[in-house]
Amino acid sequence: MNLVFLGPPGAGKGTIASEAKSTFDIPHISTGDLFRSNIKGGTELGKQVQAILASGDLVPDSVTIAMVEQRLGEADAQKGFILDGFPRTIAQADALEGMRKVDAVINFVLDREQIVARLSGRRVCKSTGRTYHVLYNPPKVEGIDDETGEALIQREDDKPEAILNRLNVYEAQTEPLIAYYRAKNLLIDIDASPSPEVVLASLVKALGK
Ligand code: AMP
């Protein structure tokens, strides 16, 4: 099954995808995670995109599309995939059409107030990528990762200025994809406001699995 997870930053796409990948036995491909691991590894691509990610702007389409095309060519993605955070522009969606057939696009629906609350409280373990929320999903010990014992950090782009920029970028560039995929009869709206367990259950139901 080839799935696209669409929705504003902070709607929980990554959280649900990391659960859904085992439910559906397909890889979770997050373009944000791919960029961040390139930044961490100090690759050429990482150097090219570091400042863009910190500001909350979008990486140019050509760079992003080439990275996704390569990732979708890998062996594990032949049985299906969950694309999380891609496409984010109409040009990316058109490019994806030329790569693989999409079976369904899940639109995670969440209002602006909740988006800001989720993003500003998000904390991350830098080495594993595991995420927490100061209120909704706190670690056992404040500020410390449950597994590795490392100090949790706040992503640069989860700081207030970058959050506002990311929301504006989402509304201007990504929201038009809702109409794009609705017109193709691929869109499934999911209320992203309940707990991850409830959201995952509605996803499984909506996909008839
Ligand atoms: P995310 O983890 O999905 O919130 O993505 C973090 C950042 O990575 C975004 O704010 C962009 O700077 C960049 N990014 C991720 N996916 C894309 C994409 N499909 N197109 C352009 N930039 C992206």
PDB file of N, CA, C and O in Angstrom, residues 124-125 128 130-132 137-152:
ATOM      1  N   VAL A 124      12.891  16.509  21.714  1.00  0.00           N
ATOM      2  CA  VAL A 124      13.422  15.408  20.919  1.00  0.00           C
ATOM      3  C   VAL A 124      14.733  14.897  21.508  1.00  0.00           C
ATOM      4  O   VAL A 124      15.539  15.682  22.019  1.00  0.00           O
ATOM      5  N   CYS A 125      14.943  13.587  21.401  1.00  0.00           N
ATOM      6  CA  CYS A 125      16.257  13.021  21.707  1.00  0.00           C
ATOM      7  C   CYS A 125      17.052  13.077  20.413  1.00  0.00           C
ATOM      8  O   CYS A 125      16.670  12.468  19.417  1.00  0.00           O
ATOM      9  N   THR A 128      18.380   9.540  18.849  1.00  0.00           N
ATOM     10  CA  THR A 128      17.436   8.511  18.373  1.00  0.00           C
ATOM     11  C   THR A 128      16.253   9.104  17.609  1.00  0.00           C
ATOM     12  O   THR A 128      15.536   8.381  16.936  1.00  0.00           O
ATOM     13  N   ARG A 130      13.613  10.126  18.951  1.00  0.00           N
ATOM     14  CA  ARG A 130      12.382   9.884  19.718  1.00  0.00           C
ATOM     15  C   ARG A 130      11.805  11.217  20.204  1.00  0.00           C
ATOM     16  O   ARG A 130      12.539  12.080  20.676  1.00  0.00           O
ATOM     17  N   THR A 131      10.476  11.357  20.094  1.00  0.00           N
ATOM     18  CA  THR A 131       9.885  12.644  20.471  1.00  0.00           C
ATOM     19  C   THR A 131       9.002  12.516  21.718  1.00  0.00           C
ATOM     20  O   THR A 131       8.417  11.471  21.985  1.00  0.00           O
ATOM     21  N   TYR A 132       8.920  13.611  22.437  1.00  0.00           N
ATOM     22  CA  TYR A 132       8.097  13.723  23.651  1.00  0.00           C
ATOM     23  C   TYR A 132       7.323  15.027  23.562  1.00  0.00           C
ATOM     24  O   TYR A 132       7.580  15.853  22.680  1.00  0.00           O
ATOM     25  N   ASN A 137       3.022  14.040  26.522  1.00  0.00           N
ATOM     26  CA  ASN A 137       3.777  12.787  26.481  1.00  0.00           C
ATOM     27  C   ASN A 137       5.148  13.024  27.109  1.00  0.00           C
ATOM     28  O   ASN A 137       6.185  12.931  26.461  1.00  0.00           O
ATOM     29  N   PRO A 138       5.158  13.361  28.427  1.00  0.00           N
ATOM     30  CA  PRO A 138       6.435  13.738  29.051  1.00  0.00           C
ATOM     31  C   PRO A 138       7.341  12.521  29.283  1.00  0.00           C
ATOM     32  O   PRO A 138       6.840  11.404  29.446  1.00  0.00           O
ATOM     33  N   PRO A 139       8.655  12.741  29.302  1.00  0.00           N
ATOM     34  CA  PRO A 139       9.567  11.641  29.658  1.00  0.00           C
ATOM     35  C   PRO A 139       9.421  11.331  31.147  1.00  0.00           C
ATOM     36  O   PRO A 139       8.837  12.122  31.892  1.00  0.00           O
ATOM     37  N   LYS A 140       9.964  10.184  31.568  1.00  0.00           N
ATOM     38  CA  LYS A 140       9.843   9.797  32.989  1.00  0.00           C
ATOM     39  C   LYS A 140      10.538  10.829  33.878  1.00  0.00           C
ATOM     40  O   LYS A 140      10.040  11.196  34.935  1.00  0.00           O
ATOM     41  N   VAL A 141      11.716  11.288  33.429  1.00  0.00           N
ATOM     42  CA  VAL A 141      12.435  12.344  34.162  1.00  0.00           C
ATOM     43  C   VAL A 141      12.478  13.571  33.254  1.00  0.00           C
ATOM     44  O   VAL A 141      12.877  13.465  32.091  1.00  0.00           O
ATOM     45  N   GLU A 142      12.069  14.706  33.800  1.00  0.00           N
ATOM     46  CA  GLU A 142      11.965  15.922  32.981  1.00  0.00           C
ATOM     47  C   GLU A 142      13.256  16.213  32.212  1.00  0.00           C
ATOM     48  O   GLU A 142      14.342  16.243  32.803  1.00  0.00           O
ATOM     49  N   GLY A 143      13.129  16.405  30.917  1.00  0.00           N
ATOM     50  CA  GLY A 143      14.266  16.819  30.101  1.00  0.00           C
ATOM     51  C   GLY A 143      15.236  15.712  29.721  1.00  0.00           C
ATOM     52  O   GLY A 143      16.259  15.968  29.084  1.00  0.00           O
ATOM     53  N   ILE A 144      14.915  14.451  30.100  1.00  0.00           N
ATOM     54  CA  ILE A 144      15.858  13.338  29.859  1.00  0.00           C
ATOM     55  C   ILE A 144      15.174  12.232  29.049  1.00  0.00           C
ATOM     56  O   ILE A 144      14.034  11.848  29.346  1.00  0.00           O
ATOM     57  N   ASP A 145      15.893  11.698  28.058  1.00  0.00           N
ATOM     58  CA  ASP A 145      15.328  10.611  27.261  1.00  0.00           C
ATOM     59  C   ASP A 145      15.190   9.337  28.097  1.00  0.00           C
ATOM     60  O   ASP A 145      16.122   8.961  28.817  1.00  0.00           O
ATOM     61  N   ASP A 146      14.031   8.671  27.993  1.00  0.00           N
ATOM     62  CA  ASP A 146      13.759   7.469  28.792  1.00  0.00           C
ATOM     63  C   ASP A 146      14.758   6.358  28.514  1.00  0.00           C
ATOM     64  O   ASP A 146      15.114   5.590  29.421  1.00  0.00           O
ATOM     65  N   GLU A 147      15.193   6.229  27.253  1.00  0.00           N
ATOM     66  CA  GLU A 147      16.033   5.079  26.897  1.00  0.00           C
ATOM     67  C   GLU A 147      17.523   5.357  27.034  1.00  0.00           C
ATOM     68  O   GLU A 147      18.262   4.568  27.601  1.00  0.00           O
ATOM     69  N   THR A 148      17.943   6.509  26.488  1.00  0.00           N
ATOM     70  CA  THR A 148      19.396   6.739  26.419  1.00  0.00           C
ATOM     71  C   THR A 148      19.921   7.579  27.581  1.00  0.00           C
ATOM     72  O   THR A 148      21.133   7.654  27.788  1.00  0.00           O
ATOM     73  N   GLY A 149      19.037   8.255  28.305  1.00  0.00           N
ATOM     74  CA  GLY A 149      19.485   9.117  29.402  1.00  0.00           C
ATOM     75  C   GLY A 149      20.061  10.450  28.932  1.00  0.00           C
ATOM     76  O   GLY A 149      20.555  11.245  29.738  1.00  0.00           O
ATOM     77  N   GLU A 150      19.993  10.703  27.608  1.00  0.00           N
ATOM     78  CA  GLU A 150      20.523  11.972  27.083  1.00  0.00           C
ATOM     79  C   GLU A 150      19.562  13.128  27.374  1.00  0.00           C
ATOM     80  O   GLU A 150      18.351  12.906  27.532  1.00  0.00           O
ATOM     81  N   ALA A 151      20.112  14.348  27.365  1.00  0.00           N
ATOM     82  CA  ALA A 151      19.258  15.529  27.547  1.00  0.00           C
ATOM     83  C   ALA A 151      18.420  15.735  26.285  1.00  0.00           C
ATOM     84  O   ALA A 151      18.925  15.607  25.171  1.00  0.00           O
ATOM     85  N   LEU A 152      17.132  16.025  26.475  1.00  0.00           N
ATOM     86  CA  LEU A 152      16.262  16.287  25.321  1.00  0.00           C
ATOM     87  C   LEU A 152      16.496  17.711  24.830  1.00  0.00           C
ATOM     88  O   LEU A 152      16.865  18.586  25.602  1.00  0.00           O
TER      89      LEU A 152
END
